[in-house]
Amino acid sequence: MPAPNRQRTQSRPTMADVARAAGVSVTTVSYVLGGRGGNHDASRISEETRRRVADAVDAIGYRINEPARNLRRNRTDRVLLLMDRLSSPYDQLLASEVEASLAPTGRALSIMVCTSLERMAVALGTVRQGHADGAIVQGRITAGWQEMMDRYAAEGVPMVAISNVLQPRGFDVVSNDETTAIRAAVDHLVERGHRRFGFLAHSVGPGAQDSRMEIVRSRLAGSGLALPDDLVVAGARDRNVAFAAVRALLDRPDPPSALVSASDTGGIAALWAAHSLNRRIPEDVAVVGCGNVEECLITVPQLSSAGPRTPDFGPIARLLIDRLDNTGRPEDRRLRIPWEFFPRGSIG
Amino acid sequence: MPAPNRQRTQSRPTMADVARAAGVSVTTVSYVLGGRGGNHDASRISEETRRRVADAVDAIGYRINEPARNLRRNRTDRVLLLMDRLSSPYDQLLASEVEASLAPTGRALSIMVCTSLERMAVALGTVRQGHADGAIVQGRITAGWQEMMDRYAAEGVPMVAISNVLQPRGFDVVSNDETTAIRAAVDHLVERGHRRFGFLAHSVGPGAQDSRMEIVRSRLAGSGLALPDDLVVAGARDRNVAFAAVRALLDRPDPPSALVSASDTGGIAALWAAHSLNRRIPEDVAVVGCGNVEECLITVPQLSSAGPRTPDFGPIARLLIDRLDNTGRPEDRRLRIPWEFFPRGSIG
DNA sequence: ATGAAAGCGCTAACAT
DNA sequence: ATGTTAGCGCTTTCAT
């Protein structure tokens, strides 16, 4: 004869315990509790019964068992946010606004940090394994990213990506509409007489296409100016790396007179680097950042920046909620966040 | 007669599908896959069978169902990290080092952002509901925090808190051993002739006890000096708020000649604020931060700071892993991270 | 207005 | 070395 099995050892109270304490069936308890994304018709339970159940829950300290509920409902009411870093006010804002947009729909947010394609694949794997219902993916990875997204989209993982390089194929893409704003920044600098430009990129080297750098380069070309490769340095994402990179750049015999950074973090580090070499801003170097974070306003001089007037990440969450709620595969959408150029003291 | 029930609709492949495809039983599949925290004795399966299963998994694109596995095993191999913000390199480091320490034990990390006691309670609730096996809790909340932690500890949630105010009662506490270092900073400033001190706190007002401020105040008292309440301002956690607060402070008719900030973020904002008012550092104002983040080294002048020599968050994760692995309630532990004072250009 | 019971997909004790 | 089978705690259909 087969197998008895491990009975409940010494575990948390279950719905059956609540039902017993309240003198009702587990069905009733389930209907009363049927919280969050529950689509129970709770109205079928009388006020009196409802109260008895609530009392029993309090009395025995019952908490619902998520894995059991998720297994049965085949959903988790949880969304995963993948971020490539957690180190700037911008990151903080993204996370909190996404969470705030999710909350009214009864969904919770988990964040995972993914600095490589592999980690990202692992994280998206957890969605496929039922850890979350969908994911918002932010990152700067380029090589292989599109293919990976395609694969998970094909496997049915609902996703929204924040990226200027990805094509929406089975998922939505949110991009920054940065071309016009960055061109305006370049034009500003050229008008002010700058002829020699440097660029602080997120990363350089094979496979590291930096869309913002391409915009700068092509706009300069339109004015007959160049962005030489040796004036392009990497490190815009890390304050200390950026500081060192810009110092090296400014310490050359032929330094650029204008520096565009792919991020504000990098732009601010560039200000520090210039200070440390006793270069005046903007007289010796003009600096422009990207992102238009609040911090631009407290530097001396204030950092000019291309970016959104006021950041608003709510629509990103809404795209995903849409995919989650409409079971039929929705068509892929593309959301463009408008950017402008904000000239400030750092360009004179 | 009772109830047939919803059969598998149109869902992901299950272990049964794999078993069928491989011509073995689900038990065998389970043993072969028994990954991660699995305590299967996988050696019972022959090499040949193992391969057949792996092939079948590939062929039909099977992924394990986490909620089902978690329900059955009554654990998730997941740890929750609660953070009060995600906006500095320090935060990034905490998250990545915790994750790295967890990885070899087969555990994954979810992050939730909690800026209020309520949000924190909700997040810890998800652990009780089986979303994670335990939590690492970081925050600056004071009022009510200890009580909430006590409650969840009593409910059996394994926790490690990062805090200088909490007492370990049913959970472990990691604290910064900051007293000696901050005293050294104060002594340095007093020796240099400073008599009028200001302090940039995380927050002020009722219930907002700032341990670092208390250290400064009492050390000053030892030299017969005061830290007047009106020279204590709030905002150390947000660059822009800190900037405004310090500007106001320095713009008084009787500004402090030395400013201690409860954070490096605040200290750096203070440097910007001084710059913006054309005050020289350290001649007009000396500035000291707390945390000793890398960024201190790239400001001009470099920011003096009290903090750990090199941050190392690995031990924090290890405390929790210990609680998770040793089922018997371990005694509460306290881990002190050593701090030192690093004098740099910002104090002359 | 309420209850009985059938599984969701998996693990593991027991049998062979 | 592999298979049988009893649940884990919950939701939901159907019956009353």
XYZ file of C-alpha atoms (C1' of nucleotides) in Angstrom:
728
model
C 0.000 0.000 0.000
C 1.183 3.484 -0.796
C 2.133 6.403 1.187
C 0.915 8.417 4.088
C 2.490 11.794 3.808
C 3.860 14.507 5.942
C 0.907 16.060 7.653
C 0.887 19.651 8.692
C 3.781 19.862 11.042
C 3.678 22.896 13.240
C 2.735 25.624 10.918
C 0.773 28.804 10.569
C -2.998 28.661 10.966
C -4.924 27.918 7.774
C -8.326 28.822 6.468
C -9.617 25.589 7.914
C -8.611 26.806 11.363
C -10.432 30.053 10.812
C -13.483 28.204 9.525
C -13.549 25.966 12.581
C -13.160 28.906 14.949
C -15.925 30.818 13.222
C -18.187 27.839 12.815
C -18.431 28.195 9.043
C -16.979 26.455 5.999
C -13.677 27.272 4.337
C -15.657 28.398 1.342
C -17.235 31.108 3.404
C -13.905 32.190 4.827
C -12.454 32.359 1.361
C -15.320 34.499 0.161
C -15.049 36.855 3.091
C -11.318 37.303 2.753
C -11.172 37.213 -1.035
C -9.131 40.369 -0.977
C -6.755 42.022 -3.384
C -7.280 40.825 -6.895
C -9.983 38.493 -5.663
C -12.969 38.266 -7.950
C -15.130 36.665 -5.359
C -18.663 37.889 -5.094
C -18.336 38.747 -1.428
C -21.890 40.050 -1.275
C -23.176 36.550 -0.914
C -22.055 36.523 2.714
C -24.229 38.017 5.435
C -22.976 40.848 7.553
C -23.166 38.688 10.643
C -21.100 35.855 9.171
C -18.606 38.289 7.807
C -18.046 39.662 11.291
C -17.659 36.227 12.856
C -14.988 35.368 10.322
C -13.145 38.641 10.859
C -13.142 38.020 14.603
C -11.799 34.510 14.158
C -9.033 35.794 11.900
C -7.980 38.305 14.539
C -8.263 35.790 17.335
C -5.967 33.198 15.825
C -3.710 35.578 13.903
C -4.451 34.144 10.491
C -2.624 35.344 7.384
C -3.418 34.063 3.930
C -0.873 31.755 2.332
C 0.277 33.439 -0.851
C 1.851 30.477 -2.621
C -1.342 28.476 -2.148
C -3.506 31.299 -3.365
C -1.198 31.984 -6.285
C -1.084 28.344 -7.256
C -4.808 28.098 -7.313
C -5.474 31.416 -9.043
C -2.569 31.080 -11.400
C -1.528 34.681 -10.864
C 0.319 36.624 -8.203
C -0.846 40.228 -8.420
C 2.800 41.133 -8.306
C 4.936 42.981 -10.827
C 8.678 42.805 -11.167
C 10.770 45.888 -11.844
C 14.229 45.223 -13.220
C 16.688 48.061 -12.782
C 20.321 48.275 -13.703
C 21.155 50.366 -10.642
C 19.649 51.999 -7.578
C 21.966 54.890 -7.131
C 20.295 58.095 -8.182
C 17.220 60.103 -7.284
C 15.946 59.179 -10.724
C 15.990 55.496 -9.839
C 14.189 56.175 -6.623
C 11.508 58.112 -8.457
C 10.996 55.404 -11.043
C 10.478 52.793 -8.362
C 8.132 54.832 -6.227
C 5.993 56.080 -9.082
C 5.609 52.619 -10.550
C 4.668 51.282 -7.162
C 2.163 54.091 -6.629
C 0.521 53.394 -9.980
C 0.296 49.701 -9.238
C -1.179 50.041 -5.757
C -4.725 51.047 -6.741
C -4.985 47.926 -8.887
C -4.107 45.776 -5.869
C -0.712 44.805 -7.177
C 2.595 44.744 -5.336
C 6.034 45.535 -6.706
C 9.291 43.619 -6.326
C 12.531 45.088 -7.534
C 15.510 43.132 -8.776
C 18.837 44.663 -9.752
C 20.298 43.371 -13.006
C 23.586 44.671 -14.272
C 24.129 42.033 -16.912
C 22.136 40.238 -19.546
C 22.475 36.990 -17.620
C 21.044 38.434 -14.427
C 18.228 39.924 -16.421
C 17.419 36.589 -17.970
C 17.360 34.987 -14.540
C 15.057 37.689 -13.247
C 12.651 37.361 -16.168
C 12.804 33.614 -15.640
C 11.258 34.102 -12.233
C 8.275 35.682 -13.916
C 7.855 32.648 -16.136
C 8.092 30.532 -13.033
C 5.166 32.298 -11.526
C 6.876 34.693 -9.196
C 5.196 37.695 -10.803
C 2.613 38.382 -13.480
C 4.765 40.657 -15.587
C 7.828 42.855 -15.651
C 9.018 46.366 -16.315
C 12.533 46.206 -17.648
C 14.982 49.059 -17.501
C 18.610 48.793 -18.527
C 21.422 49.944 -20.720
C 22.437 46.605 -22.072
C 22.621 46.563 -25.826
C 24.125 43.388 -27.257
C 21.687 40.526 -27.065
C 19.021 42.416 -25.206
C 16.506 42.555 -28.021
C 16.838 38.828 -28.640
C 16.322 38.023 -25.007
C 13.252 40.212 -24.821
C 11.903 38.600 -27.981
C 12.339 35.194 -26.415
C 10.543 35.984 -23.198
C 7.805 37.802 -25.058
C 7.325 34.682 -27.157
C 7.071 32.658 -23.977
C 4.207 34.888 -22.974
C 5.810 37.086 -20.329
C 3.977 40.437 -20.269
C 6.625 43.136 -20.400
C 7.249 46.822 -20.805
C 10.779 47.937 -21.584
C 12.291 51.335 -20.918
C 14.809 51.759 -23.671
C 15.740 53.816 -26.653
C 17.228 50.926 -28.570
C 14.643 48.147 -28.287
C 11.936 47.488 -30.836
C 8.536 46.501 -29.458
C 7.929 42.918 -30.498
C 5.470 41.295 -28.184
C 6.113 43.891 -25.506
C 5.732 47.643 -25.123
C 8.592 50.106 -25.296
C 8.923 53.407 -23.506
C 11.529 55.680 -24.959
C 12.816 59.142 -24.299
C 12.174 61.500 -27.158
C 15.624 62.901 -26.816
C 16.754 63.706 -30.333
C 15.314 67.193 -30.610
C 16.410 68.165 -27.107
C 19.973 66.970 -27.519
C 20.212 68.642 -30.910
C 19.067 71.868 -29.288
C 21.826 71.499 -26.707
C 24.421 71.031 -29.418
C 23.084 73.982 -31.385
C 23.256 76.155 -28.282
C 26.887 75.265 -27.786
C 27.811 75.763 -31.420
C 26.119 79.149 -31.443
C 28.203 80.116 -28.441
C 31.277 79.443 -30.529
C 32.295 76.009 -29.312
C 34.152 74.001 -31.896
C 35.835 71.263 -29.927
C 33.441 68.808 -28.241
C 33.892 65.956 -25.802
C 31.381 63.314 -24.805
C 31.007 61.349 -21.585
C 29.276 58.102 -22.571
C 27.782 55.342 -20.455
C 30.260 52.953 -21.948
C 32.485 52.739 -24.975
C 33.890 49.953 -27.062
C 32.478 47.259 -29.330
C 28.735 46.733 -29.026
C 28.283 49.844 -26.917
C 26.202 52.012 -29.147
C 25.312 55.189 -27.304
C 22.277 56.739 -28.936
C 22.889 60.112 -27.315
C 26.409 60.242 -28.606
C 25.196 59.442 -32.096
C 22.804 62.359 -31.933
C 25.572 64.715 -30.842
C 27.939 63.430 -33.490
C 25.496 63.706 -36.354
C 24.308 67.147 -35.304
C 27.877 68.364 -35.130
C 28.527 66.902 -38.546
C 25.664 69.048 -39.815
C 27.710 72.090 -38.791
C 30.878 70.680 -40.271
C 32.213 69.761 -36.836
C 33.538 66.450 -35.546
C 33.274 64.453 -32.339
C 36.644 62.674 -32.398
C 36.752 59.210 -30.864
C 39.543 60.176 -28.506
C 37.348 62.839 -26.937
C 34.707 60.256 -26.082
C 35.213 58.726 -22.653
C 33.159 56.278 -20.601
C 31.764 56.273 -17.090
C 28.674 58.477 -17.114
C 26.898 56.113 -14.780
C 29.307 56.210 -11.844
C 30.261 59.464 -10.166
C 33.779 58.456 -9.328
C 34.573 56.848 -12.661
C 33.159 59.855 -14.469
C 35.246 62.202 -12.344
C 38.458 60.415 -13.285
C 37.508 60.161 -16.946
C 36.697 63.851 -17.276
C 39.826 64.898 -15.408
C 41.885 62.914 -17.877
C 40.003 64.499 -20.737
C 40.472 68.048 -19.474
C 44.100 67.431 -18.698
C 44.958 66.777 -22.307
C 46.990 69.376 -24.146
C 43.975 69.932 -26.407
C 40.924 69.600 -24.148
C 37.388 70.097 -25.431
C 35.757 73.427 -24.704
C 32.330 71.824 -24.454
C 31.409 68.540 -22.828
C 28.142 66.672 -23.231
C 27.417 63.875 -20.774
C 25.000 61.018 -21.380
C 23.735 61.497 -17.821
C 23.369 64.213 -15.214
C 25.346 62.157 -12.745
C 28.210 62.318 -15.203
C 27.633 66.006 -15.846
C 27.855 66.795 -12.149
C 30.983 64.709 -11.768
C 32.379 66.706 -14.692
C 31.740 69.926 -12.797
C 33.706 68.547 -9.849
C 36.478 67.418 -12.180
C 36.732 70.879 -13.723
C 36.783 72.489 -10.274
C 39.550 70.164 -9.179
C 41.673 71.340 -12.107
C 40.841 75.001 -11.479
C 38.967 75.272 -14.752
C 36.163 77.776 -14.774
C 32.682 76.855 -15.915
C 31.518 77.816 -18.443
C 34.495 79.982 -19.487
C 36.965 77.082 -19.775
C 34.511 74.245 -20.250
C 30.795 74.270 -20.894
C 28.926 71.226 -19.597
C 25.574 69.692 -20.509
C 23.964 66.650 -18.916
C 21.042 64.398 -19.772
C 18.043 63.562 -17.618
C 17.248 66.925 -16.084
C 17.220 65.609 -12.532
C 16.442 68.019 -9.715
C 20.059 67.996 -8.633
C 20.974 70.075 -11.696
C 19.528 73.076 -9.903
C 21.821 72.972 -6.907
C 25.191 72.810 -8.602
C 27.294 75.932 -9.089
C 26.794 76.936 -11.773
C 23.550 75.078 -12.405
C 23.876 72.183 -14.806
C 22.269 72.586 -18.221
C 20.462 69.439 -19.177
C 18.333 67.749 -21.791
C 15.492 65.797 -20.238
C 11.827 65.639 -19.342
C 10.387 68.818 -17.874
C 9.022 66.877 -14.917
C 9.513 63.130 -14.736
C 6.329 61.061 -14.731
C 6.597 57.312 -14.709
C 2.965 56.554 -14.061
C 2.165 55.830 -17.736
C 4.813 53.118 -17.780
C 3.047 51.125 -15.109
C -0.226 51.717 -16.860
C 1.048 50.087 -20.034
C 1.823 46.928 -18.109
C -1.451 46.966 -16.192
C -3.155 47.110 -19.539
C -1.330 44.042 -20.789
C -2.145 42.235 -17.590
C -5.833 43.074 -17.627
C -6.481 42.453 -21.303
C -5.803 38.803 -21.646
C -5.941 38.843 -25.421
C -2.531 39.790 -26.752
C -2.665 43.548 -27.186
C -0.770 45.115 -30.010
C 2.678 46.425 -29.182
C 2.770 50.029 -28.167
C 5.406 52.662 -28.063
C 5.349 55.507 -25.563
C 7.567 58.510 -26.113
C 8.446 60.703 -23.178
C 8.971 64.269 -24.396
C 12.350 65.864 -23.730
C 13.424 69.482 -23.841
C 16.708 71.287 -23.461
C 17.123 73.408 -20.338
C 20.029 75.838 -20.727
C 21.510 76.964 -17.408
C 24.681 78.491 -16.007
C 26.958 75.649 -17.028
C 26.879 76.789 -20.639
C 27.138 80.515 -19.901
C -23.264 14.769 -6.164
C -20.519 17.353 -5.725
C -18.370 19.336 -8.014
C -16.172 18.850 -10.991
C -13.755 21.720 -11.130
C -11.942 23.854 -13.593
C -9.470 21.608 -15.319
C -6.210 22.891 -16.604
C -7.245 25.519 -19.044
C -4.551 26.436 -21.465
C -1.535 26.794 -19.377
C 2.175 26.209 -19.157
C 3.510 22.672 -19.363
C 3.751 20.853 -16.031
C 6.007 18.184 -14.626
C 3.495 15.615 -15.744
C 4.013 16.750 -19.327
C 7.749 16.398 -18.931
C 7.345 12.987 -17.346
C 5.162 11.819 -20.208
C 7.566 13.150 -22.803
C 10.537 11.515 -21.106
C 8.732 8.285 -20.343
C 9.337 8.477 -16.600
C 7.329 9.367 -13.509
C 6.837 12.839 -12.100
C 8.871 11.772 -9.089
C 11.845 11.214 -11.295
C 11.409 14.568 -12.967
C 11.124 16.226 -9.584
C 14.320 14.561 -8.399
C 16.222 15.501 -11.513
C 15.131 19.116 -11.395
C 15.194 19.495 -7.599
C 17.265 22.590 -8.049
C 18.010 25.563 -5.897
C 17.279 24.907 -2.268
C 16.194 21.407 -3.190
C 17.257 18.752 -0.733
C 16.478 15.932 -3.077
C 19.012 13.185 -3.251
C 19.467 13.560 -6.964
C 22.058 10.800 -7.042
C 19.300 8.240 -7.087
C 18.691 9.006 -10.749
C 20.829 7.423 -13.441
C 22.802 9.513 -15.857
C 20.769 8.213 -18.748
C 17.424 9.105 -17.170
C 18.696 12.470 -16.152
C 19.547 13.224 -19.760
C 16.193 12.066 -21.061
C 14.477 14.401 -18.605
C 16.698 17.340 -19.489
C 15.935 16.779 -23.167
C 12.220 16.649 -22.532
C 12.396 19.865 -20.526
C 14.134 21.602 -23.394
C 11.806 20.132 -25.955
C 8.596 21.328 -24.377
C 9.994 24.480 -22.758
C 9.127 23.506 -19.232
C 9.693 25.892 -16.318
C 9.011 24.909 -12.753
C 5.970 26.461 -11.097
C 7.230 28.405 -8.098
C 3.988 28.843 -6.209
C 3.365 25.089 -6.377
C 6.874 24.306 -5.266
C 6.756 26.897 -2.521
C 3.415 25.683 -1.289
C 4.634 22.159 -1.027
C 8.011 22.925 0.478
C 6.689 25.639 2.734
C 9.577 27.924 1.876
C 10.547 30.178 -1.001
C 14.334 30.515 -0.968
C 13.760 34.192 -1.321
C 14.766 37.040 0.951
C 13.186 40.447 1.130
C 15.253 43.594 1.469
C 13.378 46.625 2.736
C 15.038 49.942 1.974
C 13.886 53.438 2.700
C 15.330 54.785 -0.516
C 17.268 53.791 -3.641
C 19.039 56.972 -4.398
C 22.691 56.736 -3.477
C 25.681 54.602 -4.397
C 25.484 53.321 -0.842
C 22.022 51.908 -1.454
C 23.186 50.270 -4.622
C 26.095 48.673 -2.806
C 23.912 47.368 -0.009
C 21.568 45.707 -2.466
C 24.241 44.159 -4.623
C 26.353 42.854 -1.766
C 23.374 41.308 -0.043
C 22.346 39.687 -3.281
C 25.864 38.401 -3.881
C 26.018 36.873 -0.410
C 22.669 35.207 -0.882
C 23.372 33.742 -4.294
C 25.721 30.910 -3.226
C 23.027 29.644 -0.842
C 20.573 29.414 -3.721
C 18.432 32.277 -2.528
C 17.021 35.158 -4.526
C 16.501 38.735 -3.401
C 13.463 40.976 -3.768
C 13.636 44.614 -2.839
C 10.752 46.698 -1.603
C 10.938 50.406 -0.908
C 9.338 51.512 2.357
C 9.346 55.129 3.388
C 6.791 54.824 6.152
C 6.040 52.490 8.997
C 2.819 51.433 7.314
C 4.551 50.440 4.098
C 7.111 48.553 6.111
C 4.409 46.645 7.929
C 2.789 45.739 4.627
C 6.109 44.544 3.261
C 6.869 42.416 6.306
C 3.329 41.092 6.051
C 4.196 39.608 2.679
C 6.892 37.566 4.386
C 4.354 36.203 6.838
C 2.157 35.395 3.878
C 4.848 33.256 2.405
C 6.293 35.570 -0.180
C 9.788 35.288 1.306
C 11.543 33.349 4.041
C 12.919 36.345 5.883
C 13.767 40.010 5.632
C 16.581 42.483 5.983
C 15.148 45.762 7.160
C 16.834 49.094 6.679
C 15.274 52.414 7.543
C 15.365 55.580 9.547
C 11.939 55.362 11.063
C 12.009 55.803 14.803
C 8.566 56.104 16.367
C 6.849 52.741 16.495
C 9.527 50.852 14.623
C 10.748 48.800 17.558
C 7.210 47.748 18.431
C 6.482 46.710 14.883
C 9.666 44.676 14.691
C 8.852 43.050 18.024
C 5.458 42.064 16.698
C 6.724 40.480 13.516
C 9.549 38.772 15.374
C 6.954 37.297 17.716
C 5.014 36.079 14.696
C 8.137 34.204 13.672
C 9.428 36.309 10.792
C 13.223 35.882 10.589
C 14.705 39.357 10.401
C 17.896 41.360 10.503
C 17.609 45.094 11.042
C 20.137 47.726 10.064
C 19.696 50.406 12.657
C 21.388 52.246 15.442
C 18.244 52.675 17.472
C 16.642 49.227 17.509
C 17.196 46.661 20.245
C 17.515 43.063 19.082
C 14.483 41.220 20.409
C 13.800 38.164 18.352
C 15.832 39.542 15.441
C 19.419 40.593 14.829
C 20.611 44.164 14.680
C 23.464 45.587 12.652
C 24.640 48.964 13.834
C 27.313 51.413 12.889
C 29.863 51.903 15.609
C 29.838 55.594 15.012
C 30.341 57.185 18.405
C 34.128 57.161 18.481
C 34.436 58.301 14.883
C 31.994 61.181 15.209
C 33.632 62.271 18.455
C 36.962 62.297 16.668
C 35.454 64.532 13.992
C 34.166 66.954 16.610
C 37.514 66.968 18.409
C 39.291 67.703 15.151
C 37.083 70.710 14.543
C 37.359 71.995 18.095
C 41.140 71.706 17.961
C 41.109 73.788 14.809
C 39.420 76.534 16.764
C 35.792 76.086 15.740
C 33.355 77.240 18.396
C 30.090 77.617 16.514
C 28.651 74.377 15.134
C 25.717 73.540 12.900
C 24.179 70.146 12.224
C 22.333 68.829 9.169
C 20.034 66.089 10.470
C 17.935 63.524 8.632
C 14.860 65.016 10.193
C 13.983 67.217 13.122
C 10.997 67.629 15.348
C 9.183 65.462 17.874
C 10.066 61.784 17.793
C 13.004 62.394 15.476
C 15.909 61.425 17.631
C 19.101 61.670 15.611
C 21.774 59.576 17.261
C 24.552 61.297 15.366
C 23.397 64.698 16.465
C 23.304 63.531 20.073
C 26.902 62.398 19.809
C 27.956 65.749 18.413
C 26.024 67.646 21.046
C 27.355 65.706 23.996
C 30.928 65.817 22.769
C 30.688 69.560 22.320
C 29.252 69.851 25.821
C 32.381 68.103 27.056
C 34.381 71.056 25.722
C 31.934 73.561 27.147
C 30.422 74.204 23.716
C 26.798 74.104 22.606
C 24.891 72.884 19.560
C 21.981 75.329 19.564
C 18.657 74.001 18.298
C 18.366 76.777 15.745
C 21.583 75.636 14.077
C 20.152 72.158 13.555
C 18.389 71.804 10.212
C 16.786 68.846 8.462
C 17.142 67.301 5.037
C 20.330 65.263 5.044
C 18.690 62.559 2.973
C 17.738 64.616 -0.073
C 20.294 66.600 -2.026
C 17.984 69.421 -2.950
C 16.371 69.780 0.449
C 19.779 69.749 2.089
C 21.043 72.393 -0.301
C 18.238 74.769 0.605
C 18.552 74.070 4.320
C 22.278 74.715 4.405
C 21.967 77.877 2.342
C 19.486 79.222 4.849
C 21.820 78.265 7.661
C 24.856 79.946 6.117
C 22.865 83.024 5.228
C 22.114 83.824 8.848
C 23.852 86.795 10.388
C 25.629 84.391 12.745
C 26.357 81.284 10.642
C 28.196 78.293 12.055
C 31.872 77.977 11.179
C 31.652 74.197 11.207
C 28.897 71.999 9.876
C 28.418 68.307 10.552
C 25.986 66.405 8.346
C 24.297 63.149 9.283
C 25.036 61.909 5.761
C 27.548 62.385 2.978
C 24.776 63.267 0.576
C 23.980 66.156 2.886
C 27.638 67.049 3.273
C 28.088 67.269 -0.470
C 24.965 69.360 -0.858
C 26.434 71.605 1.840
C 29.553 72.079 -0.261
C 27.382 73.181 -3.183
C 25.409 75.481 -0.912
C 28.595 77.116 0.362
C 29.877 77.498 -3.210
C 26.641 79.118 -4.251
C 27.071 81.754 -1.517
C 30.729 82.297 -2.367
C 31.860 80.898 0.950
C 35.254 79.258 0.927
C 35.760 75.778 2.300
C 37.235 75.249 4.822
C 38.138 78.884 5.551
C 34.534 80.103 5.927
C 32.860 76.812 6.720
C 34.342 73.445 7.556
C 32.158 70.479 6.563
C 32.059 66.880 7.754
C 29.777 64.137 6.465
C 28.833 60.660 7.631
C 29.082 57.416 5.689
C 32.422 57.818 3.950
C 31.053 57.037 0.514
C 33.433 57.008 -2.425
C 32.013 60.269 -3.695
C 33.738 62.124 -0.833
C 36.960 61.774 -2.767
C 35.843 63.637 -5.860
C 34.508 66.821 -4.330
C 36.618 69.958 -4.166
C 37.882 70.073 -1.528
C 37.407 66.421 -0.614
C 34.716 65.821 1.969
C 35.880 64.739 5.425
C 33.688 61.957 6.688
C 33.063 59.550 9.522
C 32.246 56.095 8.251
C 33.438 52.581 7.558
C 36.866 52.315 5.943
C 35.444 50.151 3.194
C 31.793 49.182 3.210
C 31.098 45.465 3.526
C 27.518 44.294 3.728
C 28.207 40.613 3.329
C 27.996 39.875 7.071
C 24.487 41.285 7.176
C 23.191 38.711 4.747
C 25.077 36.048 6.628
C 23.226 36.828 9.821
C 19.933 36.204 8.104
C 21.130 33.064 6.349
C 22.074 31.785 9.767
C 18.605 32.386 11.122
C 17.111 30.728 8.085
C 19.295 27.647 8.251
C 19.119 27.083 11.991
C 15.494 26.337 12.565
C 15.783 26.527 16.340
C 15.399 30.123 17.432
C 18.942 31.464 17.583
C 19.799 34.016 20.201
C 19.657 37.618 19.109
C 22.882 38.983 17.834
C 24.313 42.406 17.416
C 26.851 43.232 14.736
C 28.809 46.443 14.996
C 30.366 47.876 11.865
C 33.514 49.788 12.817
C 33.671 53.444 11.872
C 36.625 55.816 11.686
C 37.023 59.502 11.011
C 38.680 60.444 7.735
C 39.857 64.063 7.804
C 40.172 65.619 4.346
C 40.319 68.997 2.685
C 36.873 70.136 3.794
C 38.147 70.748 7.312
C 41.463 72.291 6.312
C -26.819 32.587 2.210
C -23.826 28.697 2.714
C -21.252 24.145 2.042
C -18.897 19.943 -0.292
C -15.395 18.696 -2.881
C -12.225 18.805 -6.877
C -8.117 19.992 -8.084
C -3.868 23.915 -9.046
C 1.540 21.601 -9.686
C 4.571 20.128 -6.861
C 7.543 17.182 -3.018
C 8.665 13.365 -0.347
C 7.588 9.336 2.426
C 7.156 4.835 1.362
C 7.174 0.941 -1.684
C 9.253 -1.814 -5.070
C 17.081 3.141 -9.647
C 12.331 4.335 -10.117
C 7.116 4.667 -9.243
C 2.622 5.483 -6.254
C 0.297 8.433 -3.873
C -1.121 11.780 -0.232
C -1.386 16.056 0.662
C 0.530 21.573 0.913
C -3.701 25.705 1.484
C -6.351 27.741 -1.352
C -10.415 29.062 -5.111
C -14.380 27.979 -7.411
C -18.110 25.167 -9.446
C -22.161 23.225 -8.366
C -25.727 21.956 -5.141
C -28.628 23.010 -1.562
